[in-house]
PDB file of C-alpha atoms in Angstrom:
ATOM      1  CA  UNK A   1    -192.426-186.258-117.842  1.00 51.00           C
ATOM      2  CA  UNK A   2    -189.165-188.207-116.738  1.00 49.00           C
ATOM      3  CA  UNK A   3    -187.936-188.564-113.530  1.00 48.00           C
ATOM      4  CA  UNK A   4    -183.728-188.221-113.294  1.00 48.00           C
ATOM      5  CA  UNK A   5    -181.958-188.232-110.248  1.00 50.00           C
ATOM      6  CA  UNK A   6    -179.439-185.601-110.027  1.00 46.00           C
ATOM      7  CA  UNK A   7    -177.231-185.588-106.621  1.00 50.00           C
ATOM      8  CA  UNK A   8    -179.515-187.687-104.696  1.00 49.00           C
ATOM      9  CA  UNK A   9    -182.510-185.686-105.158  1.00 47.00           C
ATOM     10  CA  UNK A  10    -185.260-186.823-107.947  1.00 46.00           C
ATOM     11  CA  UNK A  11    -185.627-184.072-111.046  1.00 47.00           C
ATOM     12  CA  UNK A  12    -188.917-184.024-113.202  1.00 48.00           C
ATOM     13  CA  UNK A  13    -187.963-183.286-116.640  1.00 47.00           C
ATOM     14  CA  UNK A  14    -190.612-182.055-118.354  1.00 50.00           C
ATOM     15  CA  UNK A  15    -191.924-183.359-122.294  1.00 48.00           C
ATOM     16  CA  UNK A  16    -190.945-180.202-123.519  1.00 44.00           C
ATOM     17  CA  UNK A  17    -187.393-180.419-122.472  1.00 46.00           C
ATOM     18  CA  UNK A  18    -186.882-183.480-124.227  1.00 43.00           C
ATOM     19  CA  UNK A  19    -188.106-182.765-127.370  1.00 47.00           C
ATOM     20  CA  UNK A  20    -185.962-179.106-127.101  1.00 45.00           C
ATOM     21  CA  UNK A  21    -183.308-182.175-126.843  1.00 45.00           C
ATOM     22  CA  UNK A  22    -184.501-184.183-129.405  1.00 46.00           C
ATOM     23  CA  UNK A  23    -184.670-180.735-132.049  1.00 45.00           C
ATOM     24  CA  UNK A  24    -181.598-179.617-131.000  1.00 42.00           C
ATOM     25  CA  UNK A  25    -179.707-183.149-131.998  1.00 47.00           C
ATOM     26  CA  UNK A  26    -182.062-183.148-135.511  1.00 45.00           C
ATOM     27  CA  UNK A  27    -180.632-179.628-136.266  1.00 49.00           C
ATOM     28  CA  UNK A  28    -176.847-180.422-135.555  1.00 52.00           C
ATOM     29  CA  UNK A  29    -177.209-183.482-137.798  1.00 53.00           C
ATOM     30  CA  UNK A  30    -179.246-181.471-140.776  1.00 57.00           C
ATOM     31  CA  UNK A  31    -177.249-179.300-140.563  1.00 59.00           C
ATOM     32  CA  UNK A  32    -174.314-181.769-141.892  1.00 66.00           C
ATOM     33  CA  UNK A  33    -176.892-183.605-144.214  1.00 70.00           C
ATOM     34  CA  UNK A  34    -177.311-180.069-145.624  1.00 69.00           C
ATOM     35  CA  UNK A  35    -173.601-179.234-145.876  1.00 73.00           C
ATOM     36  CA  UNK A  36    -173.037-182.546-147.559  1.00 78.00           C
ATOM     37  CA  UNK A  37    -175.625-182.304-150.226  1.00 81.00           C
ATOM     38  CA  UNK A  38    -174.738-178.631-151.202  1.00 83.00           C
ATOM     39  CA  UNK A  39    -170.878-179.869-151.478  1.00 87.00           C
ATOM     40  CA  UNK A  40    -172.031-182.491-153.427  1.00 90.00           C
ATOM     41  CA  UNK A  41    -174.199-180.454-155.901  1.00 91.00           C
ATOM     42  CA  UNK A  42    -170.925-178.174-156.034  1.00 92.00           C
ATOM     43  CA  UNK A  43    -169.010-181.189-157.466  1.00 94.00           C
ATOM     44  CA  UNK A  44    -172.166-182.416-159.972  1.00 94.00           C
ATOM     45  CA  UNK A  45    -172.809-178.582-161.181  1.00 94.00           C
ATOM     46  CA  UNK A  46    -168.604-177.589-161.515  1.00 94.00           C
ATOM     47  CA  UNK A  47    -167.084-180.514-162.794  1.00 95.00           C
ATOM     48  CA  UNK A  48    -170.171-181.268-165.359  1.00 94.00           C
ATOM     49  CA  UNK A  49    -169.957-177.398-166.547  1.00 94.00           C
ATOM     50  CA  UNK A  50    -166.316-178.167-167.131  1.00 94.00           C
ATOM     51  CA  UNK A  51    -166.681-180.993-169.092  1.00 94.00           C
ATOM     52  CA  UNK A  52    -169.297-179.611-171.007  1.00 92.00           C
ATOM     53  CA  UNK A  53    -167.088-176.665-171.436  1.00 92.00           C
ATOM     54  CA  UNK A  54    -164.427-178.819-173.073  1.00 92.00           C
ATOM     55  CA  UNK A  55    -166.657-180.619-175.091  1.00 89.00           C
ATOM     56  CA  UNK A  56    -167.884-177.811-176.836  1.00 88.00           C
ATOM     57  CA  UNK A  57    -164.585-177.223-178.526  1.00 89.00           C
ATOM     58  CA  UNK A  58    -162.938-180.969-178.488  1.00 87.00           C
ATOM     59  CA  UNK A  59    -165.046-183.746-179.187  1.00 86.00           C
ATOM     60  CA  UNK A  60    -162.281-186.336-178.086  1.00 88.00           C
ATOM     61  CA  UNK A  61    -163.325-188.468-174.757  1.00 90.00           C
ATOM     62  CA  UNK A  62    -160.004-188.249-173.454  1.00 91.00           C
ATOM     63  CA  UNK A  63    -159.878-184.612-173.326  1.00 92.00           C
ATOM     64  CA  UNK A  64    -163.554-184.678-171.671  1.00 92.00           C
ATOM     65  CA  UNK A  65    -162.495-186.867-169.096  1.00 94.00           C
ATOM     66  CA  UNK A  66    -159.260-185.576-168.028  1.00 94.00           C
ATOM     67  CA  UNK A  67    -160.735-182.127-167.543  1.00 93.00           C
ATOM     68  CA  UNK A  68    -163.456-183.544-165.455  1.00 94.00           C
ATOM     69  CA  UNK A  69    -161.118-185.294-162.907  1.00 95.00           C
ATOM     70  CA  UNK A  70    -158.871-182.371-162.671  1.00 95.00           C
ATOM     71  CA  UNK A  71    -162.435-180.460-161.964  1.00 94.00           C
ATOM     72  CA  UNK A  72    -162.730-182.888-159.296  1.00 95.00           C
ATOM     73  CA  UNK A  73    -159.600-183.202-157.652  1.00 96.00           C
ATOM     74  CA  UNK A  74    -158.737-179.323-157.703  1.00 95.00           C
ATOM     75  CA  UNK A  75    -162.871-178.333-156.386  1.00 94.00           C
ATOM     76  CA  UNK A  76    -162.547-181.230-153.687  1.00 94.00           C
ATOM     77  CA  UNK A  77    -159.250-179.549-152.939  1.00 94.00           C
ATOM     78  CA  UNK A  78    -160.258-176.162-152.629  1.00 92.00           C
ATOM     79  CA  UNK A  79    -163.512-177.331-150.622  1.00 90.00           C
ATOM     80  CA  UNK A  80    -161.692-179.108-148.137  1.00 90.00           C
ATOM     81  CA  UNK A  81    -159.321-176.171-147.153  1.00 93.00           C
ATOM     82  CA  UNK A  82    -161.856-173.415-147.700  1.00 89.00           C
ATOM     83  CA  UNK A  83    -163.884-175.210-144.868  1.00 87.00           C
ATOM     84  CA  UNK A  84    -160.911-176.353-142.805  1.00 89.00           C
ATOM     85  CA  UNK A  85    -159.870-172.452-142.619  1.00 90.00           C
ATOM     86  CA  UNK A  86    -163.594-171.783-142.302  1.00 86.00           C
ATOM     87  CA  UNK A  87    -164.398-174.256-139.261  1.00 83.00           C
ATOM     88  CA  UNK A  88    -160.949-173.688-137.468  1.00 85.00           C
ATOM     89  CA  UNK A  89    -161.408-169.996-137.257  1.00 87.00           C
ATOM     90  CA  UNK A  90    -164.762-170.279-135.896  1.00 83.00           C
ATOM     91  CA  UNK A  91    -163.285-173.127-133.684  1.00 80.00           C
ATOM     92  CA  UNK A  92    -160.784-170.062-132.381  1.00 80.00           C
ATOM     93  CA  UNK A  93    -163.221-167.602-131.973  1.00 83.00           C
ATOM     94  CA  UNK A  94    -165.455-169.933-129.745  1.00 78.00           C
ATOM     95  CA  UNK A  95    -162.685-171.129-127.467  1.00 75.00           C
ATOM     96  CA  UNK A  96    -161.393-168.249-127.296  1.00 77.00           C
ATOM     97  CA  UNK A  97    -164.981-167.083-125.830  1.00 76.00           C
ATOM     98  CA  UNK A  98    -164.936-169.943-123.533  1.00 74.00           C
ATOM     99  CA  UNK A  99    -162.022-169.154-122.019  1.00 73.00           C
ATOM    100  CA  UNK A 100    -163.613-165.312-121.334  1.00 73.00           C
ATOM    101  CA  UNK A 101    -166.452-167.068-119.874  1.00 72.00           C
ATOM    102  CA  UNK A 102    -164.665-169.981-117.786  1.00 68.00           C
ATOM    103  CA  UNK A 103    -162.347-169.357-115.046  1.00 60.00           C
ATOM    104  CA  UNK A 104    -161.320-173.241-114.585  1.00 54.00           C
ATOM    105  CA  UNK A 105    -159.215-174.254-117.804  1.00 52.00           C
ATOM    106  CA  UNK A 106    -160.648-178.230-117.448  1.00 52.00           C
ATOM    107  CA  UNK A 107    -164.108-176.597-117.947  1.00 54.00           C
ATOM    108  CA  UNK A 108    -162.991-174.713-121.517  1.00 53.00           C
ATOM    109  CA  UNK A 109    -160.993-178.251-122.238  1.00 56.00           C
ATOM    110  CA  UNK A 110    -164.539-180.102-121.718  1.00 54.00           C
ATOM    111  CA  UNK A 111    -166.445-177.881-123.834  1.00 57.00           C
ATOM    112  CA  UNK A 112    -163.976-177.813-126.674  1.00 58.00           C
ATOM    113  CA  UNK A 113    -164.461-181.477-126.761  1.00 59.00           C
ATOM    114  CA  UNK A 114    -168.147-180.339-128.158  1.00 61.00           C
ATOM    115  CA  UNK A 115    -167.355-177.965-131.116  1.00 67.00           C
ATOM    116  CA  UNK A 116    -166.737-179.331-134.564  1.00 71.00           C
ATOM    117  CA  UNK A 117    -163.838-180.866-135.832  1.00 80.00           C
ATOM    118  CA  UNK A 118    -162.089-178.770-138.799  1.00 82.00           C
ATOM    119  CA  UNK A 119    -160.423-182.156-139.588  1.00 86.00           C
ATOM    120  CA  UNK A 120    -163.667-183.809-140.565  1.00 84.00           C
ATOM    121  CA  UNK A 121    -165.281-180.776-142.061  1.00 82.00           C
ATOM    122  CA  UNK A 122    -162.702-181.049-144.806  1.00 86.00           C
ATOM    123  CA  UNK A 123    -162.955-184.690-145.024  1.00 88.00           C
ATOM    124  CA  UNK A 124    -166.588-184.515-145.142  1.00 87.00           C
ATOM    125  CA  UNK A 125    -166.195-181.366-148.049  1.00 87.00           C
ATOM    126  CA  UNK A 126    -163.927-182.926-150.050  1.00 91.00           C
ATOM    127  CA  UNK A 127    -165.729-186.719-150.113  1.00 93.00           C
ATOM    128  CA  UNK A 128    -169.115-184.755-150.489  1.00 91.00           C
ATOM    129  CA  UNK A 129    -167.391-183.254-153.759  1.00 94.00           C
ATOM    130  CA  UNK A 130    -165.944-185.869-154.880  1.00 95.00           C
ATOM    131  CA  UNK A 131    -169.273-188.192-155.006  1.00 93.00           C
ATOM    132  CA  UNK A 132    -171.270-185.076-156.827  1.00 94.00           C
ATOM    133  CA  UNK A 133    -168.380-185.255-159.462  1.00 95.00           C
ATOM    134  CA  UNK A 134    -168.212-188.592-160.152  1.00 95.00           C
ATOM    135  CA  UNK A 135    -171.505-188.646-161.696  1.00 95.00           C
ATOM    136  CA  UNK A 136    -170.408-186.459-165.299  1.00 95.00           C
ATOM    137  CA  UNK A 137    -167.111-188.524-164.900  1.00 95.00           C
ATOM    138  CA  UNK A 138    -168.777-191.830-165.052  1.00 94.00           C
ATOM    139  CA  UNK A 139    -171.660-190.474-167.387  1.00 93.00           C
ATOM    140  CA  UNK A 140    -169.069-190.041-169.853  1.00 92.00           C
ATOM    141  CA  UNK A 141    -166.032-192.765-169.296  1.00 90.00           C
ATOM    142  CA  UNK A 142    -167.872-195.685-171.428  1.00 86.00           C
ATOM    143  CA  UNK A 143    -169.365-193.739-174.538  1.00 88.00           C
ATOM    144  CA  UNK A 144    -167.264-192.742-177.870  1.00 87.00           C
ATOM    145  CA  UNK A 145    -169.977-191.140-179.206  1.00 91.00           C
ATOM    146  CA  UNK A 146    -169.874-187.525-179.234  1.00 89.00           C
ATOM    147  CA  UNK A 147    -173.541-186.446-179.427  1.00 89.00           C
ATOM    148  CA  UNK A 148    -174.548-189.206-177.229  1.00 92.00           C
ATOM    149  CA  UNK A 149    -172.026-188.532-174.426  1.00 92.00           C
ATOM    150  CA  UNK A 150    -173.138-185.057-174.342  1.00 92.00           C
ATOM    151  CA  UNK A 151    -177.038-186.083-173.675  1.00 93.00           C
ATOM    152  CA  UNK A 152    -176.386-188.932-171.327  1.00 93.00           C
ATOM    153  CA  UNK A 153    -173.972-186.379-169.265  1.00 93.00           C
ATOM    154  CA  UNK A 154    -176.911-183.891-169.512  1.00 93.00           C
ATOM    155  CA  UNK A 155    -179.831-186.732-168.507  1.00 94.00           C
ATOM    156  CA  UNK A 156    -177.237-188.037-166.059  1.00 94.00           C
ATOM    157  CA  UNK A 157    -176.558-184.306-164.492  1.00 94.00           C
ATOM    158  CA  UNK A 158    -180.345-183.643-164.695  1.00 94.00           C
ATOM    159  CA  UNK A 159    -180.965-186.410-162.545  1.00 95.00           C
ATOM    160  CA  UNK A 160    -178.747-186.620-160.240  1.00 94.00           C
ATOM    161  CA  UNK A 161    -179.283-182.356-159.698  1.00 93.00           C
ATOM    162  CA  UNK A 162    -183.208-183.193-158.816  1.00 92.00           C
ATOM    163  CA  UNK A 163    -182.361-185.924-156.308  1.00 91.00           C
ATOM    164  CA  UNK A 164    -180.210-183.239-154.826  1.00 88.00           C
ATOM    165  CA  UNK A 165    -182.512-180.661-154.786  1.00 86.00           C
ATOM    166  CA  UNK A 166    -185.024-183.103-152.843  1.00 88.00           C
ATOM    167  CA  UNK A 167    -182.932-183.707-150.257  1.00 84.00           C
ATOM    168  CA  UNK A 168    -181.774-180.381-149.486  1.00 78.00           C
ATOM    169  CA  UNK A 169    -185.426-179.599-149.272  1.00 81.00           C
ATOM    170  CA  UNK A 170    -186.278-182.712-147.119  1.00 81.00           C
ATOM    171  CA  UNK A 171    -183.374-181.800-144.841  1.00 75.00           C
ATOM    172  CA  UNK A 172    -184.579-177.664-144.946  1.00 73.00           C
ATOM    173  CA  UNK A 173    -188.468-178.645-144.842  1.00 79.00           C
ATOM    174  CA  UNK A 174    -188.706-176.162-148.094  1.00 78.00           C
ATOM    175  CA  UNK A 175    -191.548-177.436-150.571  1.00 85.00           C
ATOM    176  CA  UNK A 176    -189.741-180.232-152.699  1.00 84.00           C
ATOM    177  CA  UNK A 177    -191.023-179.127-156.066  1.00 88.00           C
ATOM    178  CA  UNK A 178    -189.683-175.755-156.017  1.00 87.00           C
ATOM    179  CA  UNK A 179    -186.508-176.702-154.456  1.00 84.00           C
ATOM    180  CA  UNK A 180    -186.163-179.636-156.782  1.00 88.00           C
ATOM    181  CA  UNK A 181    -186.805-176.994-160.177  1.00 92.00           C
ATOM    182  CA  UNK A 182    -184.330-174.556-158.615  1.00 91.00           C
ATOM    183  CA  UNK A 183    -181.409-176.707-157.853  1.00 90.00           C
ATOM    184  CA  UNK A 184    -182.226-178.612-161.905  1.00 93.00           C
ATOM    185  CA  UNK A 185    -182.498-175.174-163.617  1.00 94.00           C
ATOM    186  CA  UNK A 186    -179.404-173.400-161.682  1.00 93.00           C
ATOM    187  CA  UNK A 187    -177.345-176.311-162.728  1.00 93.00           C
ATOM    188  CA  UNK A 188    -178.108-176.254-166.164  1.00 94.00           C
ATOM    189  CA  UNK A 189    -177.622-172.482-166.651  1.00 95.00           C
ATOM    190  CA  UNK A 190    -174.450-173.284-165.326  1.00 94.00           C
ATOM    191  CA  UNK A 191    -174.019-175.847-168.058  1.00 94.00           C
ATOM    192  CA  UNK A 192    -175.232-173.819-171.344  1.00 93.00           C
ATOM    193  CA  UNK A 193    -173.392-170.454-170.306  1.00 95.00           C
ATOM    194  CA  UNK A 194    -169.940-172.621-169.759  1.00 94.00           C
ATOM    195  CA  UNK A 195    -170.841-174.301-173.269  1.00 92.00           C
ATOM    196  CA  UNK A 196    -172.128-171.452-175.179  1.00 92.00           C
ATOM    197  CA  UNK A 197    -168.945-168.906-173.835  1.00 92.00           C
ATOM    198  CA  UNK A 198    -166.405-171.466-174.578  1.00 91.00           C
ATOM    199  CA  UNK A 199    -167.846-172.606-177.855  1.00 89.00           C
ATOM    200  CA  UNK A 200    -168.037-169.034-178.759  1.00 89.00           C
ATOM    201  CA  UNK A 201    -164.245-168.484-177.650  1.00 87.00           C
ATOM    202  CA  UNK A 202    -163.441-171.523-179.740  1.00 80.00           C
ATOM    203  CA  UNK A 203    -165.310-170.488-182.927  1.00 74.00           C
ATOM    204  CA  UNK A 204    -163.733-167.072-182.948  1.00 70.00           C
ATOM    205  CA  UNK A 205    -159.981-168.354-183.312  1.00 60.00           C
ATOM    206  CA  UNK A 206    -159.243-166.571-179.915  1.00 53.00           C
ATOM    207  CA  UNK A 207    -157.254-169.412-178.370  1.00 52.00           C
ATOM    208  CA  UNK A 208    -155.489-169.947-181.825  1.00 51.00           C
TER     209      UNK A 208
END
């Protein structure tokens, strides 16, 4: 129990209040943990499927590579501005609530000061993105080979997709195992249906 004086007079506040506190400040700050690592799975699973995608059909590095950074820059694009709109129309909704709920305008003004920022929800997107992309990119900037790019971006993927799937269950509490398998098999579905369709598109003469 701590003792906090409020107005001159003393205020017990009770063990179980504080640790409401303490969960409450955990949650807000999994919460972005979680955010991040799914935005940066997005950018591993996308851009790798893409390059993959490519490679089924043109063997040439260059081609690889320049489809994987335009992977990157349009998804951490769209992610930033799909959660900017997201966050700023909650953002609306909730001060518009306030004000419903405050009659004093410097009350509504303080507790706006407390709601997310859309500004850094699409920083946070996009750079979240962008580091879960980079990992195909720079997986397959330094090897000519074709056969042995494709494996290293696969080992490279697989990787970097279980490390992933750990911390979102860490952050969640979920069992790591499971989460781990889901988040490695998702992404490689991902992977062999973008290579198989567009190898199958390529075979057929359809783009020709």
């Amino acid at each position: 129990m701590a003792t906090i004086p409020v107005n001159g007079m003393v205020h017990h506040q009770t063990s179980l209040e504080l640790e409401s506190k303490d969960v409450f400040d955990y949650s807000k700050r999994s919460q972005w943990l979680r955010a991040a690592v799914l935005g940066a799975n997005d950018g591993l699973v996308s851009t790798a499927s893409l390059m993959m995608g490519v490679g089924a059909v043109k063997q040439d590095i260059k081609a690889m590579i320049l489809t994987g950074f335009a992977g990157l820059v349009a998804g951490a694009c769209s992610m930033a501005i799909g959660e900017f709109v997201s966050v700023y129309s909650q953002l609306d909704i909730e001060v518009a609530q306030m004000k419903r709920n405050f009659n004093r305008r410097d009350d509504v003004e303080a507790e706006v000061d407390d709601l997310p920022n859309p500004w850094q929800a699409a920083a946070a997107s996009a750079l979240a993105f962008s580091l879960g992309a980079m990992v195909p990119l720079l997986a397959a900037s330094f090897i000519k080979p074709y056969k042995v790019r494709i494996l290293v971006v696969a080992a490279a993927v697989t990787v970097a997709l279980a490390v992933f799937g750990w911390l979102g269950a860490a952050l969640g509490r979920a069992p790591v195992l499971k989460s781990s398998m889901r988040v490695v098999i998702g992404g490689w579905m991902a992977m062999v249906i973008t290579y198989g369709l567009t190898r199958l598109i390529g075979s057929k003469g359809v783009l020709h």
